[in-house]
Protein backbone atom coordinates (compact mmCIF):
# COMPACT_ATOMS: atom_id res chain seq x y z
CA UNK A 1 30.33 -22.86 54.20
CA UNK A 2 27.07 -21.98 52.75
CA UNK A 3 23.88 -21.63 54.46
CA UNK A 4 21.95 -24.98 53.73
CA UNK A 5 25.17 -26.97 54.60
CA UNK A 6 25.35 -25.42 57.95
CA UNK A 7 21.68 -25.64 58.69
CA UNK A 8 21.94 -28.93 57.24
CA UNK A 9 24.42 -29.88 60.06
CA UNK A 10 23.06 -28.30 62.87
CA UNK A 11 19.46 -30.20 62.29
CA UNK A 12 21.85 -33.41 62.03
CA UNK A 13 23.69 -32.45 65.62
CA UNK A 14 20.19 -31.93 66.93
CA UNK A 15 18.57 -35.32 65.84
CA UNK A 16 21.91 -36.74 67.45
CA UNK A 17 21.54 -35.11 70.65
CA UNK A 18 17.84 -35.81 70.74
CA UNK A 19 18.49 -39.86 70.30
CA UNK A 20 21.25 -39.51 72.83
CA UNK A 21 18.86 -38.40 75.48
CA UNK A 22 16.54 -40.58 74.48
CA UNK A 23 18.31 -43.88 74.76
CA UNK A 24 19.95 -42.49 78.17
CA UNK A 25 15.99 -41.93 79.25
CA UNK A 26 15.27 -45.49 78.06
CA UNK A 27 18.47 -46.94 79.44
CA UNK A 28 17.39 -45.28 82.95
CA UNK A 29 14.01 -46.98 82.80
CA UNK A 30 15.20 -50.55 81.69
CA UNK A 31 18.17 -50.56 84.10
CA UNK A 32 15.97 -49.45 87.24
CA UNK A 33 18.15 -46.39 88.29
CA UNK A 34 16.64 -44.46 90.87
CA UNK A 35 16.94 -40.80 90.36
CA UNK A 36 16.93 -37.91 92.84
CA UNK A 37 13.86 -36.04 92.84
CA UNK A 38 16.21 -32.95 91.50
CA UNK A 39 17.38 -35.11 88.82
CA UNK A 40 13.92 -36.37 88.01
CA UNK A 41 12.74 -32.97 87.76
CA UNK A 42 15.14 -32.12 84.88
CA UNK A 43 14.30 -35.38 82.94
CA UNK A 44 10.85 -34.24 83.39
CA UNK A 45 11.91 -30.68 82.39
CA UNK A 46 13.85 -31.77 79.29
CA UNK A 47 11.36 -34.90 78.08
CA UNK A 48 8.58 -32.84 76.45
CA UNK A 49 10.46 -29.94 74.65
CA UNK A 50 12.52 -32.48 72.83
CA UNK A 51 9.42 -34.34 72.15
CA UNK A 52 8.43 -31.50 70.30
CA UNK A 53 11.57 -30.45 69.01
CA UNK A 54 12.30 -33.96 67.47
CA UNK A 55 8.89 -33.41 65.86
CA UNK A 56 9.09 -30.18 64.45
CA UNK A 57 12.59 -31.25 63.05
CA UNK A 58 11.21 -34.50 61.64
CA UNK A 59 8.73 -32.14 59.65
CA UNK A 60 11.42 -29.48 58.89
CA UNK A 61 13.25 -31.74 57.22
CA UNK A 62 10.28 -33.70 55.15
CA UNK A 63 9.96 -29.89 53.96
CA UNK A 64 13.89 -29.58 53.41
CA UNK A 65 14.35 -32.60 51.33
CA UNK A 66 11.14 -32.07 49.57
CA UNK A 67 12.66 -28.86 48.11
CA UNK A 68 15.91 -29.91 47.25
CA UNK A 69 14.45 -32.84 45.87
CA UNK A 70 14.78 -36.07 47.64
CA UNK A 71 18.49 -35.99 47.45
CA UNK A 72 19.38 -39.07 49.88
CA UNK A 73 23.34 -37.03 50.18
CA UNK A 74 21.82 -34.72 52.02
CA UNK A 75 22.54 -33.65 56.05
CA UNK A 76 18.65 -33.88 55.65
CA UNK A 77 17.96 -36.94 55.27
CA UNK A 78 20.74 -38.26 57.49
CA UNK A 79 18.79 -36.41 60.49
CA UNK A 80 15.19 -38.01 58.97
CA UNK A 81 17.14 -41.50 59.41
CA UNK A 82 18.30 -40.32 63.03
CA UNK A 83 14.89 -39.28 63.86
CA UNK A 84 12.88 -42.18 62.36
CA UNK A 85 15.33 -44.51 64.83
CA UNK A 86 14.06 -42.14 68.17
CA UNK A 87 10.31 -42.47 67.10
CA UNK A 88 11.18 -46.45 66.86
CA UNK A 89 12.90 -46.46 70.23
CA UNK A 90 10.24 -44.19 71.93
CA UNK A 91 7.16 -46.94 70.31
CA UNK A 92 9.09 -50.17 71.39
CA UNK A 93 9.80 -48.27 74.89
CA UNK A 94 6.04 -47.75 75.18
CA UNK A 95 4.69 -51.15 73.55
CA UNK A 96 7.54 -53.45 75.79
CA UNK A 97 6.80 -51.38 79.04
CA UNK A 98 10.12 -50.08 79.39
């Protein structure tokens, strides 16, 4: 497997993981689960680094696709699509008080 293809895959696995947490954070929030303060402390501990991380990878892959040149095939672009949906999610969380 060459390089780009498993790069390519691992950003996609990311983006995945990243809107997994995020809808489970949502879901919490909507659904009125009370956490234990442990608990709480590792959504707080895990909340901003994949913040950042989803966007870092959002720009890593604007860069990616921009040099192979905007092929829509690409492992790229399917993690763009992923993250575009968590920046969607997080802005209706926010904007409906969730």
């Amino acid at each position: 497997m060459k390089k780009e293809r498993k790069t390519g895959i691992i950003n996609t696995l990311f983006s995945v993981i990243i809107l997994f947490y995020f809808v489970c954070l949502v879901s919490i929030s909507y659904l009125n689960i009370n956490l234990t303060k442990i608990e709480g402390a590792f959504v707080e501990l895990f909340t901003i680094p994949l913040m950042i991380l989803s966007v870092s990878l959002y720009c890593y892959n604007f860069y990616k696709m921009y040099k192979e040149g905007w092929k829509l095939k690409s492992y790229y672009f399917i993690s763009i699509i992923i993250l575009t949906l968590v920046l969607i999610l997080l802005i209706l969380a926010s904007v409906y008080n969730i």
